[in-house]
């Protein structure tokens, strides 16, 4: 050992702990490689997050954080996710048969609810964490819809009722055009009469009041005419809105139905969705024997 | 007076020759006519049948000297030809009616019974030929041209008559029985004489693409069908292949609504009706599923399946295109799955 005036150190040049650490890393990577080669997804999940695996599966919470090892494969997340998704989605197709997945880029999966027309994009699937990451807006709509359905109300019932009511009023305005025409004619005749009436000495105020009232009624009818003129267009706009709302209600209804077919209640579904890690790892443990 | 003073006369032996010749020709013409009628009524040979009717529809029975007061019209020969051909093909799902006090034929079809009476109506345009027409409603169900060997079904009037006017009073099965008599006639024309037949909305082939009047359908139209389908608990799905929608109907019938890109690079929509035995057409679907019929009729201006434009003409867009209806679209929620 040579002394170096530039360096003051107690440590040996060849450090056995360093070698040990490198061995750990090599062993870890070899284990990951074997897991992939043998398609042992359970092993792979345990390697990717040993701490969580042990906590959930082995109920051990005292183990040290060894996620430093899994940090080595962080830049392989996309490939690992793509790899693990194959078996996971086969499992999910049975456990949550109403969810469909689309791989948008390598290893990233969008969740679609159902296979019906214009189904909703419902969030993303985190394959490595084994977690559904539902879209907050879409999820809360479904939650509320389920809640409302207990009272036989649909998510958009109120809005549809308001629009339908408005449309019926507009239709009435259109249908009563002929009546308004004759009413206006009548009012004009009366106005003429009032104008030409010789006002007696004491009747001036009364005649003026009468005239004002007639003018006001006429103005009201003309305002209705104007509304009626735009009614067709408004009805069409409202029809389009009603259609969009009905479509949403139909979709929410299908979503709720498919959940209840599989899980009886929405609450059970929520619990199952949150327990995906545990249930899937348990499934993998139970099925390892068959695969080998 | 001497003979030479008399006006110039004709030889008695030559006197009526011209007149007599005209009579003979007239009678021969009439005789030829009766032979053609015999042929039309009695032959068991399809080709003989067609030859006879082609001559009869162009036959002028009256001559200068021989006039026949009681005659059948051209359109009656069409009808007689149709029923005789069906007879040759062992199809007896019809009743040919003859007026008791004058010369006129009419037809009833099994299924529609006495609710609908049919005759041919001559096409007076330069196309020639005749329309198979329901008398009361004037619905033209198909066009027939025997000389050009063409038969075209008319989607618009088929749906109007059988889909709308007869819907409330005759069952879907009975209506299809009547339709099948017409289809059998068309099939006989194509098998016996190689007619060009456009079954149009009645086409049963799985591969047939029914094209809509409006090539590029608004997405709202598909949304409407989706909402309507929920009432019958039939879930409209995304298409398995390509962009569009799929309806799986009871009885293993699949209706696909698909978008494709045409030769002009413009998107267009079409539909297909798939069933294992290739017996169902889009028309069958409209007859059997009220919500689909409702969808089709409400937006007919966009959704209509086009019939041959040359003989039926381009249908004008709805005259009342601006007449907007208040639509009530509500999904039905039912507790049981």
XYZ file of C-alpha atoms in Angstrom:
629
model
C 0.000 0.000 0.000
C 1.432 3.299 -1.048
C 0.788 6.472 0.772
C -0.530 9.307 -1.225
C -0.083 12.715 0.216
C -2.944 13.966 -1.805
C -5.478 11.501 -0.451
C -6.367 10.791 3.149
C -8.475 7.658 3.467
C -9.021 4.763 5.844
C -10.608 2.473 3.377
C -8.971 -0.309 1.438
C -8.484 0.148 -2.280
C -10.383 -2.963 -3.170
C -13.492 -2.719 -1.077
C -15.257 -6.044 -0.420
C -18.566 -4.299 0.278
C -18.487 -2.704 -3.155
C -18.016 -6.079 -4.775
C -20.821 -7.438 -2.692
C -23.077 -4.651 -3.831
C -22.181 -5.286 -7.426
C -22.925 -8.944 -6.901
C -26.297 -7.964 -5.483
C -26.997 -5.919 -8.567
C -25.883 -8.677 -10.896
C -27.966 -11.200 -9.020
C -30.932 -8.904 -9.122
C -30.659 -8.369 -12.861
C -30.173 -12.088 -13.424
C -33.299 -12.768 -11.405
C -35.267 -10.214 -13.423
C -33.980 -11.768 -16.616
C -34.932 -15.265 -15.485
C -38.395 -14.090 -14.460
C -38.933 -12.672 -17.935
C -37.513 -15.701 -19.713
C -39.735 -18.032 -17.730
C -42.645 -15.613 -17.816
C -42.810 -15.795 -14.033
C -44.819 -12.630 -13.520
C -45.196 -13.224 -9.802
C -41.428 -13.269 -9.372
C -41.082 -10.200 -11.514
C -43.604 -8.247 -9.449
C -41.828 -9.290 -6.246
C -38.530 -8.067 -7.699
C -39.907 -4.771 -8.922
C -41.233 -3.746 -5.527
C -40.036 -6.142 -2.840
C -41.196 -3.977 -0.004
C -44.787 -3.784 -1.208
C -44.794 -7.437 -2.189
C -43.713 -8.498 1.274
C -46.098 -6.129 2.973
C -49.104 -7.249 1.020
C -48.396 -10.895 0.454
C -46.260 -11.899 3.400
C -47.604 -9.352 5.861
C -44.049 -8.322 6.678
C -43.589 -4.675 7.327
C -40.205 -4.663 9.028
C -38.067 -5.220 5.950
C -35.672 -2.578 4.744
C -36.293 -0.546 1.681
C -34.396 -2.278 -1.069
C -35.966 -0.410 -3.921
C -32.509 0.808 -4.816
C -32.135 -2.377 -6.816
C -35.314 -1.854 -8.761
C -34.065 1.612 -9.610
C -31.763 -0.134 -12.069
C -34.674 -1.067 -14.289
C -36.498 2.248 -14.104
C -35.653 3.110 -17.678
C -37.109 -0.232 -18.729
C -40.548 0.577 -17.342
C -42.250 0.812 -20.738
C -40.906 -2.572 -21.866
C -41.657 -4.208 -18.516
C -45.166 -2.776 -18.512
C -45.801 -4.044 -22.029
C -44.492 -7.453 -21.001
C -46.553 -7.742 -17.818
C -49.730 -6.371 -19.415
C -50.277 -9.478 -21.531
C -51.085 -11.807 -18.680
C -52.598 -9.092 -16.531
C -55.180 -8.122 -19.142
C -56.098 -11.772 -19.665
C -56.826 -11.867 -15.945
C -58.692 -8.539 -15.944
C -60.884 -9.658 -18.825
C -62.393 -12.185 -16.438
C -62.252 -10.168 -13.222
C -63.494 -6.875 -14.725
C -65.058 -8.010 -18.016
C -66.429 -4.560 -18.867
C -63.036 -2.864 -19.149
C -61.214 -2.718 -22.473
C -57.681 -1.491 -23.019
C -55.862 0.345 -25.705
C -52.058 0.574 -25.708
C -51.492 4.154 -26.789
C -47.700 4.044 -26.646
C -45.483 1.149 -25.645
C -46.501 0.026 -22.151
C -49.176 2.688 -21.565
C -52.746 1.497 -21.465
C -55.957 3.490 -21.617
C -59.051 2.001 -20.047
C -62.329 2.061 -21.958
C -65.564 1.240 -20.231
C -67.611 -1.261 -22.250
C -67.683 -2.071 -25.896
C -70.767 -0.089 -26.749
C -71.086 2.806 -29.140
C -69.035 5.822 -28.046
C -67.920 4.168 -24.821
C -66.038 6.410 -22.436
C -62.313 6.589 -21.890
C -62.277 5.818 -18.219
C -58.670 6.335 -17.142
C -55.406 4.468 -17.401
C -54.089 1.141 -16.215
C -50.863 1.246 -14.228
C -49.464 -2.182 -15.010
C -46.349 -1.984 -12.825
C -48.205 -0.720 -9.774
C -51.207 -2.947 -10.481
C -53.641 -0.067 -10.128
C -56.593 1.369 -12.009
C -56.103 5.091 -12.329
C -59.643 6.212 -13.086
C -60.426 9.563 -14.614
C -61.864 11.658 -11.760
C -64.543 13.374 -13.848
C -65.814 10.199 -15.495
C -65.638 8.215 -12.298
C -67.595 10.758 -10.275
C -70.291 10.884 -12.968
C -70.761 7.155 -12.631
C -70.704 7.378 -8.849
C -73.399 10.036 -8.879
C -75.451 8.183 -11.473
C -75.394 5.043 -9.324
C -76.476 7.089 -6.317
C -79.341 8.734 -8.225
C -80.545 5.446 -9.646
C -81.514 4.324 -6.145
C -84.359 6.802 -6.455
C -85.085 5.874 -10.050
C -83.516 9.065 -11.373
C -81.031 9.255 -14.204
C -77.961 11.459 -14.231
C -79.432 13.878 -16.773
C -83.134 13.492 -15.920
C -83.505 17.071 -14.748
C -81.714 18.657 -17.664
C -83.642 16.583 -20.167
C -86.910 17.550 -18.488
C -86.035 21.252 -18.645
C -85.091 21.078 -22.329
C -88.130 19.000 -23.241
C -90.354 21.449 -21.422
C -88.743 24.359 -23.243
C -89.223 22.595 -26.560
C -92.882 21.981 -25.881
C -93.365 25.680 -25.120
C -91.550 26.617 -28.323
C -93.675 24.187 -30.294
C -96.766 25.789 -28.789
C -95.551 29.205 -29.916
C -95.250 27.857 -33.458
C -98.601 26.140 -33.344
C -100.429 29.240 -32.074
C -99.198 31.547 -34.846
C -102.618 31.675 -36.551
C -104.344 32.529 -33.276
C -101.869 35.344 -32.678
C -102.502 36.732 -36.157
C -106.228 37.038 -35.537
C -105.657 38.409 -32.036
C -103.367 41.086 -33.469
C -105.931 41.947 -36.105
C -108.561 42.313 -33.415
C -106.286 44.522 -31.307
C -105.516 46.775 -34.273
C -109.217 47.249 -34.957
C -109.770 48.127 -31.324
C -106.854 50.528 -31.390
C -108.279 52.266 -34.439
C -111.575 52.580 -32.674
C -109.954 54.041 -29.589
C -107.969 56.519 -31.668
C -111.019 57.688 -33.553
C -113.245 57.823 -30.536
C -114.346 61.278 -29.728
C -113.071 61.690 -26.264
C -115.562 63.375 -24.061
C -114.507 65.984 -21.632
C -113.970 63.584 -18.777
C -112.951 60.461 -20.703
C -109.498 61.498 -21.867
C -107.545 59.659 -19.212
C -109.585 56.520 -19.529
C -109.165 56.393 -23.330
C -105.417 56.863 -22.992
C -105.163 54.050 -20.472
C -107.189 51.838 -22.765
C -104.943 52.689 -25.699
C -101.790 51.993 -23.731
C -103.096 48.659 -22.663
C -103.928 47.682 -26.248
C -100.481 48.757 -27.427
C -98.909 46.708 -24.690
C -100.887 43.610 -25.606
C -99.897 44.046 -29.248
C -96.248 44.366 -28.317
C -96.476 41.192 -26.274
C -97.897 39.293 -29.251
C -95.213 40.653 -31.540
C -92.557 39.547 -29.087
C -94.076 36.054 -29.184
C -93.994 36.189 -32.992
C -90.318 36.909 -32.869
C -89.693 34.015 -30.510
C -91.751 31.725 -32.724
C -89.633 32.777 -35.698
C -86.529 31.430 -33.999
C -88.274 28.487 -32.399
C -87.489 25.905 -35.093
C -83.800 26.552 -34.785
C -83.944 26.507 -30.993
C -85.892 23.272 -30.947
C -83.230 21.713 -33.159
C -80.476 22.935 -30.862
C -82.361 21.573 -27.853
C -82.986 18.273 -29.622
C -79.248 17.930 -30.161
C -78.611 18.664 -26.493
C -81.255 16.170 -25.392
C -79.701 13.563 -27.664
C -76.266 14.121 -26.137
C -77.689 13.896 -22.605
C -79.725 10.780 -23.420
C -76.644 9.195 -24.880
C -74.728 9.921 -21.699
C -77.548 8.481 -19.592
C -77.627 5.370 -21.752
C -73.883 4.925 -21.354
C -74.035 5.428 -17.585
C -76.887 2.950 -17.397
C -74.870 0.349 -19.312
C -71.865 0.979 -17.064
C -73.874 0.510 -13.917
C -75.560 -2.592 -15.286
C -72.309 -4.272 -16.213
C -70.836 -3.498 -12.796
C -73.863 -4.912 -11.022
C -73.845 -8.007 -13.189
C -70.306 -8.755 -12.083
C -70.190 -7.402 -8.534
C -73.824 -6.969 -7.433
C -73.120 -3.528 -5.989
C -70.988 -0.541 -6.853
C -69.374 -0.684 -3.413
C -68.048 -4.193 -3.997
C -66.686 -3.042 -7.340
C -64.864 -0.153 -5.696
C -63.300 -2.465 -3.109
C -62.242 -4.981 -5.730
C -60.777 -2.297 -7.965
C -58.684 -0.955 -5.087
C -57.472 -4.416 -4.077
C -56.127 -5.263 -7.498
C -52.510 -5.700 -6.347
C -53.375 -8.242 -3.702
C -55.903 -10.158 -5.765
C -53.703 -10.380 -8.829
C -50.577 -11.456 -6.927
C -52.670 -14.049 -5.080
C -53.952 -15.251 -8.441
C -50.383 -15.514 -9.737
C -49.230 -17.451 -6.663
C -52.106 -19.902 -6.996
C -51.518 -20.385 -10.694
C -47.761 -20.719 -10.754
C -47.992 -24.478 -10.253
C -50.215 -24.954 -13.291
C -47.984 -23.000 -15.586
C -44.776 -24.795 -14.680
C -129.429 4.894 -123.749
C -126.663 2.609 -124.845
C -124.170 0.951 -122.657
C -121.543 3.379 -123.750
C -123.607 6.162 -122.247
C -123.360 4.691 -118.733
C -120.819 5.962 -116.268
C -117.615 3.874 -116.081
C -118.094 0.937 -113.646
C -115.962 -1.780 -112.145
C -115.848 -5.364 -113.125
C -118.140 -7.165 -110.699
C -115.477 -9.870 -110.221
C -112.988 -7.229 -109.159
C -115.376 -5.006 -107.297
C -114.772 -5.769 -103.597
C -111.313 -7.238 -103.689
C -109.663 -4.423 -101.773
C -112.372 -4.393 -99.146
C -112.337 -8.133 -98.818
C -108.541 -8.137 -98.490
C -108.751 -5.668 -95.660
C -111.289 -7.864 -93.908
C -109.125 -10.916 -94.412
C -106.077 -9.123 -93.075
C -108.081 -7.910 -90.097
C -109.355 -11.372 -89.363
C -105.900 -12.880 -89.794
C -104.578 -10.251 -87.402
C -107.281 -11.197 -84.922
C -106.546 -14.865 -85.393
C -102.846 -14.307 -84.817
C -103.774 -12.463 -81.652
C -105.809 -15.388 -80.325
C -102.887 -17.697 -81.008
C -100.586 -15.445 -78.985
C -103.104 -15.391 -76.149
C -103.280 -19.184 -76.342
C -99.526 -19.300 -76.142
C -99.464 -16.967 -73.130
C -102.139 -18.953 -71.334
C -101.092 -22.494 -72.108
C -97.410 -22.866 -72.816
C -95.189 -24.645 -70.336
C -92.094 -23.201 -71.870
C -90.813 -20.036 -70.255
C -89.260 -18.752 -73.466
C -92.536 -19.191 -75.341
C -94.198 -17.248 -72.561
C -91.825 -14.329 -72.886
C -92.119 -14.321 -76.720
C -95.903 -14.227 -76.447
C -96.076 -11.362 -73.968
C -93.508 -9.286 -75.835
C -95.722 -9.484 -78.930
C -98.978 -8.955 -77.080
C -97.867 -5.748 -75.375
C -97.114 -4.314 -78.825
C -100.094 -5.832 -80.593
C -102.653 -3.594 -82.285
C -105.746 -5.753 -82.467
C -107.973 -3.303 -84.314
C -107.648 -2.846 -88.057
C -109.529 -0.501 -90.350
C -112.252 -2.997 -91.062
C -112.188 -5.254 -88.031
C -112.664 -3.628 -84.646
C -112.832 -5.482 -81.346
C -114.851 -3.556 -78.775
C -113.843 -5.506 -75.678
C -110.114 -5.608 -75.203
C -107.621 -6.094 -72.427
C -104.978 -3.437 -71.983
C -101.215 -3.722 -72.249
C -100.809 -3.702 -68.471
C -103.067 -6.757 -68.208
C -100.647 -8.740 -70.379
C -97.838 -7.855 -67.944
C -99.903 -9.164 -65.064
C -100.855 -12.338 -66.900
C -97.225 -12.938 -67.772
C -96.184 -12.478 -64.144
C -98.769 -14.935 -62.800
C -98.088 -17.507 -65.528
C -94.359 -17.404 -64.818
C -95.043 -17.859 -61.094
C -97.304 -20.767 -62.009
C -94.498 -22.367 -64.023
C -92.341 -22.039 -60.907
C -94.980 -23.713 -58.717
C -95.682 -20.523 -56.810
C -99.360 -20.118 -56.019
C -99.165 -17.442 -53.325
C -101.417 -15.067 -55.242
C -104.904 -14.663 -56.598
C -105.571 -13.272 -60.053
C -108.851 -11.365 -60.140
C -110.857 -10.599 -63.261
C -113.493 -7.891 -63.460
C -116.947 -9.323 -64.150
C -118.315 -6.501 -66.260
C -115.303 -5.436 -68.295
C -111.862 -6.548 -69.404
C -109.473 -5.868 -66.549
C -107.211 -7.971 -64.362
C -105.962 -7.358 -60.827
C -103.765 -9.233 -58.380
C -103.866 -10.057 -54.688
C -100.811 -11.405 -52.918
C -100.808 -13.963 -50.132
C -99.916 -12.157 -46.936
C -101.321 -8.751 -47.795
C -104.639 -10.419 -48.748
C -107.407 -8.028 -49.780
C -105.675 -5.104 -48.041
C -103.647 -4.420 -51.163
C -104.510 -4.790 -54.868
C -101.895 -4.761 -57.560
C -101.702 -4.010 -61.264
C -99.044 -2.952 -63.684
C -98.984 0.675 -64.655
C -97.247 1.582 -67.914
C -94.225 3.829 -67.695
C -95.054 6.564 -70.164
C -91.565 8.058 -70.077
C -88.890 7.228 -72.647
C -87.813 4.354 -70.360
C -90.798 2.228 -71.449
C -91.760 -0.801 -69.367
C -94.211 -0.825 -66.471
C -94.431 -0.374 -62.707
C -95.917 -3.029 -60.445
C -98.220 -0.774 -58.501
C -100.591 -0.976 -55.556
C -103.799 0.549 -56.900
C -105.140 2.334 -53.828
C -101.923 3.963 -52.668
C -100.223 4.245 -56.086
C -97.072 2.770 -54.579
C -94.707 1.536 -57.273
C -93.006 -1.525 -55.872
C -90.858 -2.507 -58.814
C -90.133 -1.513 -62.365
C -90.237 -4.121 -65.129
C -88.943 -3.804 -68.671
C -89.374 -7.052 -70.596
C -87.581 -5.880 -73.726
C -84.519 -4.592 -71.864
C -84.732 -7.498 -69.415
C -84.666 -5.325 -66.287
C -86.400 -5.457 -62.938
C -85.635 -2.859 -60.260
C -87.177 -2.860 -56.804
C -88.123 0.484 -55.296
C -86.934 0.913 -51.706
C -88.983 4.038 -51.055
C -92.421 2.694 -51.959
C -91.751 -0.766 -50.525
C -91.073 0.816 -47.152
C -93.986 3.225 -47.460
C -96.502 0.505 -48.309
C -95.288 -2.475 -46.312
C -93.380 -0.630 -43.619
C -95.812 2.163 -42.880
C -99.249 1.813 -44.419
C -99.762 -1.895 -43.807
C -97.702 -2.065 -40.617
C -100.563 -1.645 -38.170
C -102.949 -4.100 -39.841
C -100.765 -6.970 -41.076
C -98.096 -8.897 -39.193
C -94.460 -8.659 -40.239
C -94.448 -12.308 -41.343
C -97.516 -11.838 -43.539
C -96.029 -8.738 -45.118
C -92.862 -10.659 -45.920
C -94.944 -13.422 -47.554
C -96.265 -10.848 -50.023
C -92.790 -9.469 -50.606
C -91.464 -12.947 -51.311
C -93.974 -13.472 -54.156
C -92.465 -10.452 -55.886
C -88.954 -11.647 -55.128
C -89.746 -15.114 -56.503
C -90.981 -13.527 -59.724
C -87.746 -11.542 -59.985
C -85.707 -14.684 -59.287
C -87.559 -16.548 -62.054
C -86.828 -13.747 -64.523
C -83.179 -13.843 -63.677
C -82.880 -17.649 -63.775
C -85.019 -18.220 -66.901
C -84.057 -15.212 -69.014
C -80.963 -13.732 -67.347
C -82.765 -10.506 -66.398
C -80.830 -7.823 -64.594
C -82.484 -7.647 -61.182
C -81.784 -4.968 -58.595
C -83.220 -6.268 -55.340
C -82.131 -3.033 -53.730
C -83.341 -2.853 -50.115
C -84.498 -6.492 -50.393
C -81.018 -7.879 -51.109
C -80.227 -10.756 -48.765
C -76.536 -11.333 -49.588
C -74.334 -10.811 -46.523
C -71.736 -8.951 -48.550
C -74.196 -6.446 -50.025
C -73.481 -2.857 -49.029
C -76.639 -0.820 -48.579
C -75.640 2.766 -49.253
C -77.403 5.699 -47.648
C -78.684 8.699 -49.528
C -76.415 10.931 -47.495
C -72.981 9.448 -47.961
C -71.391 11.027 -44.905
C -73.782 10.455 -42.026
C -73.795 12.870 -39.120
C -72.501 11.186 -35.935
C -75.740 12.246 -34.201
C -77.627 9.741 -36.351
C -75.600 6.900 -34.907
C -76.070 8.331 -31.413
C -79.828 8.286 -31.954
C -79.772 4.644 -32.950
C -77.666 3.898 -29.870
C -80.191 5.551 -27.555
C -83.155 3.906 -29.322
C -81.542 0.475 -29.207
C -81.304 0.654 -25.405
C -85.097 0.479 -25.155
C -85.021 -2.988 -26.676
C -82.037 -3.929 -24.518
C -79.972 -4.373 -27.644
C -76.601 -2.813 -27.019
C -75.167 -1.024 -30.025
C -71.491 -1.887 -30.030
C -68.429 -0.592 -31.744
C -67.807 -2.323 -35.041
C -65.543 -5.357 -34.889
C -63.765 -4.405 -38.106
C -63.289 -0.839 -39.151
C -64.941 2.313 -37.877
C -68.634 2.143 -37.118
C -71.238 0.322 -35.089
C -72.683 -3.126 -34.756
C -76.120 -4.307 -33.633
C -76.480 -7.949 -32.666
C -80.184 -8.683 -33.065
C -82.053 -11.695 -31.725
C -82.049 -14.588 -34.181
C -78.326 -14.187 -34.858
C -78.707 -11.273 -37.219
C -75.929 -8.711 -37.225
C -76.362 -5.229 -38.626
C -73.140 -3.335 -39.252
C -73.003 0.384 -39.907
C -69.601 1.105 -41.327
C -67.623 3.977 -42.679
C -65.338 3.525 -45.633
C -63.310 5.780 -47.891
C -64.547 5.999 -51.463
C -62.593 6.293 -54.711
C -62.923 10.061 -54.445
C -61.206 9.913 -51.033
C -64.423 10.989 -49.360
C -65.777 8.976 -46.450
C -69.093 7.228 -46.987
C -71.333 5.101 -44.781
C -73.012 1.847 -45.646
C -74.659 -1.006 -43.830
C -74.551 -4.775 -44.088
C -77.004 -7.367 -42.767
C -75.332 -10.626 -41.801
C -77.160 -13.877 -41.048
C -76.011 -17.462 -41.375
C -78.472 -18.446 -44.103
C -78.372 -15.180 -46.052
C -82.133 -14.784 -45.874
C -82.364 -11.407 -44.201
C -82.254 -8.067 -45.944
C -82.248 -4.535 -44.520
C -85.943 -4.530 -45.387
C -86.539 -7.582 -43.153
C -84.793 -5.769 -40.322
C -86.988 -2.691 -40.800
C -90.081 -4.899 -40.725
C -89.090 -6.760 -37.579
C -87.523 -4.141 -35.332
C -89.664 -1.137 -34.548
C -86.859 0.947 -33.078
C -84.767 0.534 -36.210
C -87.749 1.364 -38.410
C -88.435 4.439 -36.267
C -84.820 5.515 -36.649
C -84.867 4.997 -40.421
C -88.171 6.815 -40.987
C -87.363 9.785 -38.747
C -84.259 10.665 -40.723
C -85.263 9.220 -44.067
C -83.855 12.250 -45.865
C -80.370 11.069 -44.855
C -80.836 7.357 -44.333
C -82.896 6.241 -47.306
C -81.454 3.409 -49.379
C -81.411 4.674 -52.935
C -83.391 2.907 -55.664
C -82.554 3.096 -59.379
C -82.499 6.790 -60.234
C -83.205 6.373 -63.954
C -86.628 4.809 -63.509
C -87.701 6.062 -60.105
C -86.074 9.466 -60.340
C -84.146 11.227 -57.629
C -86.482 11.657 -54.704
C -86.716 15.301 -53.754
C -85.496 16.062 -50.301
C -88.230 16.405 -47.773
C -90.347 19.361 -48.791
C -90.841 20.072 -45.128
C -87.147 19.903 -44.417
C -87.485 22.745 -41.956
C -90.238 21.094 -40.013
C -88.430 20.149 -36.865
C -90.158 17.784 -34.514
C -89.872 17.732 -30.783
C -88.150 14.473 -30.086
C -88.359 12.681 -26.804
C -85.373 10.456 -26.432
C -85.105 8.783 -23.085
C -83.276 5.611 -22.282
C -85.367 3.120 -20.404
C -83.878 1.891 -17.210
C -84.893 -1.552 -16.150
C -83.821 -3.204 -12.939
C -83.439 -6.688 -14.291
C -80.359 -7.212 -16.429
